[in-house]
Amino acid sequence: MSKKIVYPGSFDPVTNGHLDIVKRAANIFDEVIVSVFNNPNKTPVFTMEERVEMLKNSTRELENVKVDSFSGLTTKYIKSIGGDAILRGLRAVSDFEGEFQMASMNKHLDENIETIFLMTDTKYAFLSSSVIKEAAYFDGDIKELVPNFVYHKLRNKFIEKN
């Protein structure tokens, strides 16, 4: 039986930490769907289309990785595409409480969908999209923390604002 896991997130923007999780999951699962979630509680810097484009560009060499987008409940989305599990990355102990709460709610909503956690590589433990955006806004050196394509998108976005 083929196993399909879904990695949902805002990915505003995708970082090398996200990609570390995706690449490692691609070595474990038959299919990894990286799906941009339209979170009504966040105001993204990049549009949904831009985030999907950045992810597609960043994962194009991974044959068993697909990129998608959705809104609504993650469990309903996963069921609609025939997914088996939710992939979540953990950077530090501080992530665990929120992720545990989310995983518990998802299990309540659909007991057949598991949540799988992967620890990020320690070199990315401090990394988040929010930290990247703030550093990029103030012209910080983020070249080694995001794919080159994303780096240029951020530079262009914040040069326009500044």
CSV table of C-alpha atoms in Angstrom, one decimal:
chain,number,residue,atom,x,y,z
A,1,MET,CA,0.0,0.0,0.0
A,2,SER,CA,1.3,3.4,-1.0
A,3,LYS,CA,1.7,5.9,1.9
A,4,LYS,CA,1.0,9.6,1.2
A,5,ILE,CA,1.9,12.2,3.9
A,6,VAL,CA,0.8,15.8,3.8
A,7,TYR,CA,3.1,18.6,5.1
A,8,PRO,CA,0.7,21.6,5.6
A,9,GLY,CA,1.9,25.1,6.5
A,10,SER,CA,1.9,28.7,5.6
A,11,PHE,CA,5.4,28.6,4.1
A,12,ASP,CA,5.7,32.4,4.0
A,13,PRO,CA,8.4,31.8,2.8
A,14,VAL,CA,9.7,28.3,2.6
A,15,THR,CA,13.1,28.0,4.4
A,16,ASN,CA,15.9,25.5,4.3
A,17,GLY,CA,14.5,24.1,7.6
A,18,HIS,CA,11.2,23.3,5.8
A,19,LEU,CA,13.1,21.7,3.0
A,20,ASP,CA,15.2,19.6,5.4
A,21,ILE,CA,11.9,18.1,6.7
A,22,VAL,CA,10.6,17.6,3.1
A,23,LYS,CA,13.7,15.9,1.8
A,24,ARG,CA,13.9,13.5,4.8
A,25,ALA,CA,10.2,12.7,4.6
A,26,ALA,CA,10.6,12.0,0.8
A,27,ASN,CA,13.1,9.3,1.8
A,28,ILE,CA,10.6,7.6,4.1
A,29,PHE,CA,7.2,8.0,2.4
A,30,ASP,CA,6.0,7.1,-1.1
A,31,GLU,CA,4.5,10.5,-1.7
A,32,VAL,CA,4.9,13.8,0.1
A,33,ILE,CA,2.4,16.6,-0.5
A,34,VAL,CA,3.6,20.0,0.6
A,35,SER,CA,0.5,22.0,0.9
A,36,VAL,CA,0.2,25.8,1.5
A,37,PHE,CA,-2.5,26.5,4.0
A,38,ASN,CA,-4.5,29.6,3.6
A,39,ASN,CA,-4.6,30.7,7.3
A,40,PRO,CA,-7.1,33.4,7.9
A,41,ASN,CA,-5.3,34.3,11.1
A,42,LYS,CA,-2.2,35.4,9.3
A,43,THR,CA,-1.4,38.2,6.9
A,44,PRO,CA,1.2,36.7,4.6
A,45,VAL,CA,4.0,38.6,2.8
A,46,PHE,CA,3.6,36.4,-0.3
A,47,THR,CA,0.4,35.5,-2.1
A,48,MET,CA,-0.8,31.9,-2.1
A,49,GLU,CA,0.4,31.6,-5.7
A,50,GLU,CA,3.8,33.0,-4.9
A,51,ARG,CA,4.3,30.5,-2.0
A,52,VAL,CA,3.2,27.6,-4.2
A,53,GLU,CA,5.6,28.7,-6.9
A,54,MET,CA,8.5,29.0,-4.4
A,55,LEU,CA,7.8,25.5,-3.1
A,56,LYS,CA,7.5,24.0,-6.6
A,57,ASN,CA,10.8,25.6,-7.5
A,58,SER,CA,12.5,24.5,-4.3
A,59,THR,CA,11.3,20.8,-4.5
A,60,ARG,CA,11.5,20.3,-8.3
A,61,GLU,CA,14.3,17.7,-8.0
A,62,LEU,CA,12.3,15.5,-5.6
A,63,GLU,CA,10.3,13.1,-7.8
A,64,ASN,CA,7.9,12.0,-5.0
A,65,VAL,CA,7.1,15.5,-3.7
A,66,LYS,CA,4.1,17.4,-5.0
A,67,VAL,CA,3.0,20.9,-4.1
A,68,ASP,CA,-0.6,22.0,-3.5
A,69,SER,CA,-2.7,24.5,-1.5
A,70,PHE,CA,-5.9,24.4,0.5
A,71,SER,CA,-8.1,26.2,3.0
A,72,GLY,CA,-10.3,24.7,5.7
A,73,LEU,CA,-9.7,21.8,8.0
A,74,THR,CA,-6.4,19.9,7.4
A,75,THR,CA,-8.1,16.5,8.1
A,76,LYS,CA,-10.8,17.1,5.5
A,77,TYR,CA,-8.2,18.2,3.0
A,78,ILE,CA,-6.1,15.1,3.6
A,79,LYS,CA,-9.1,12.8,3.3
A,80,SER,CA,-10.1,14.5,0.0
A,81,ILE,CA,-6.7,13.7,-1.6
A,82,GLY,CA,-6.4,10.2,-0.2
A,83,GLY,CA,-3.6,11.1,2.3
A,84,ASP,CA,-2.7,8.9,5.2
A,85,ALA,CA,-0.9,11.2,7.7
A,86,ILE,CA,0.1,14.8,8.6
A,87,LEU,CA,3.8,15.7,8.7
A,88,ARG,CA,5.0,18.3,11.2
A,89,GLY,CA,8.5,19.6,11.9
A,90,LEU,CA,9.7,20.3,15.4
A,91,ARG,CA,12.5,22.7,16.0
A,92,ALA,CA,12.7,22.9,19.8
A,93,VAL,CA,10.8,21.8,22.9
A,94,SER,CA,8.9,25.1,22.7
A,95,ASP,CA,7.2,23.9,19.4
A,96,PHE,CA,6.0,20.7,21.1
A,97,GLU,CA,3.0,22.1,23.1
A,98,GLY,CA,1.3,23.8,20.2
A,99,GLU,CA,2.0,20.9,17.9
A,100,PHE,CA,0.7,18.4,20.4
A,101,GLN,CA,-2.5,20.4,20.8
A,102,MET,CA,-3.0,20.5,17.0
A,103,ALA,CA,-2.2,16.8,16.6
A,104,SER,CA,-4.7,16.0,19.4
A,105,MET,CA,-7.4,18.1,17.7
A,106,ASN,CA,-6.8,16.5,14.3
A,107,LYS,CA,-7.0,13.0,15.9
A,108,HIS,CA,-10.3,14.0,17.4
A,109,LEU,CA,-11.6,15.2,14.0
A,110,ASP,CA,-10.4,12.1,12.2
A,111,GLU,CA,-9.1,9.2,14.2
A,112,ASN,CA,-7.7,7.5,11.0
A,113,ILE,CA,-5.2,10.3,10.3
A,114,GLU,CA,-1.9,10.1,12.2
A,115,THR,CA,0.5,13.0,12.8
A,116,ILE,CA,4.2,12.2,12.2
A,117,PHE,CA,6.8,14.5,13.7
A,118,LEU,CA,10.3,15.0,12.4
A,119,MET,CA,12.9,16.9,14.3
A,120,THR,CA,14.7,19.5,12.1
A,121,ASP,CA,18.4,19.4,11.7
A,122,THR,CA,20.0,21.3,14.6
A,123,LYS,CA,21.5,23.8,12.2
A,124,TYR,CA,18.0,25.0,11.5
A,125,ALA,CA,16.6,24.8,15.0
A,126,PHE,CA,16.4,28.6,15.3
A,127,LEU,CA,14.9,29.1,11.9
A,128,SER,CA,11.3,30.2,11.2
A,129,SER,CA,9.6,32.1,8.3
A,130,SER,CA,9.0,35.0,10.7
A,131,VAL,CA,12.7,35.3,11.6
A,132,ILE,CA,13.6,35.1,7.9
A,133,LYS,CA,11.1,37.8,7.0
A,134,GLU,CA,12.3,40.1,9.8
A,135,ALA,CA,16.0,39.6,8.9
A,136,ALA,CA,15.3,40.1,5.2
A,137,TYR,CA,13.2,43.3,5.9
A,138,PHE,CA,16.3,44.8,7.6
A,139,ASP,CA,18.7,43.6,4.9
A,140,GLY,CA,20.2,40.8,7.0
A,141,ASP,CA,22.2,38.0,5.4
A,142,ILE,CA,19.8,35.1,4.9
A,143,LYS,CA,21.4,33.6,1.8
A,144,GLU,CA,22.3,30.3,3.6
A,145,LEU,CA,18.9,29.9,5.2
A,146,VAL,CA,16.6,29.9,2.2
A,147,PRO,CA,16.8,28.6,-1.4
A,148,ASN,CA,18.4,31.1,-3.8
A,149,PHE,CA,15.1,31.6,-5.6
A,150,VAL,CA,13.4,32.5,-2.3
A,151,TYR,CA,16.3,34.8,-1.3
A,152,HIS,CA,15.8,36.9,-4.5
A,153,LYS,CA,12.0,37.0,-4.0
A,154,LEU,CA,12.4,38.3,-0.5
A,155,ARG,CA,15.0,40.9,-1.6
A,156,ASN,CA,12.6,42.1,-4.3
A,157,LYS,CA,9.7,42.2,-2.0
A,158,PHE,CA,11.4,44.2,0.7
A,159,ILE,CA,13.3,46.5,-1.7
A,160,GLU,CA,9.8,47.5,-3.0
A,161,LYS,CA,8.6,48.2,0.6
A,162,ASN,CA,11.7,50.1,1.7
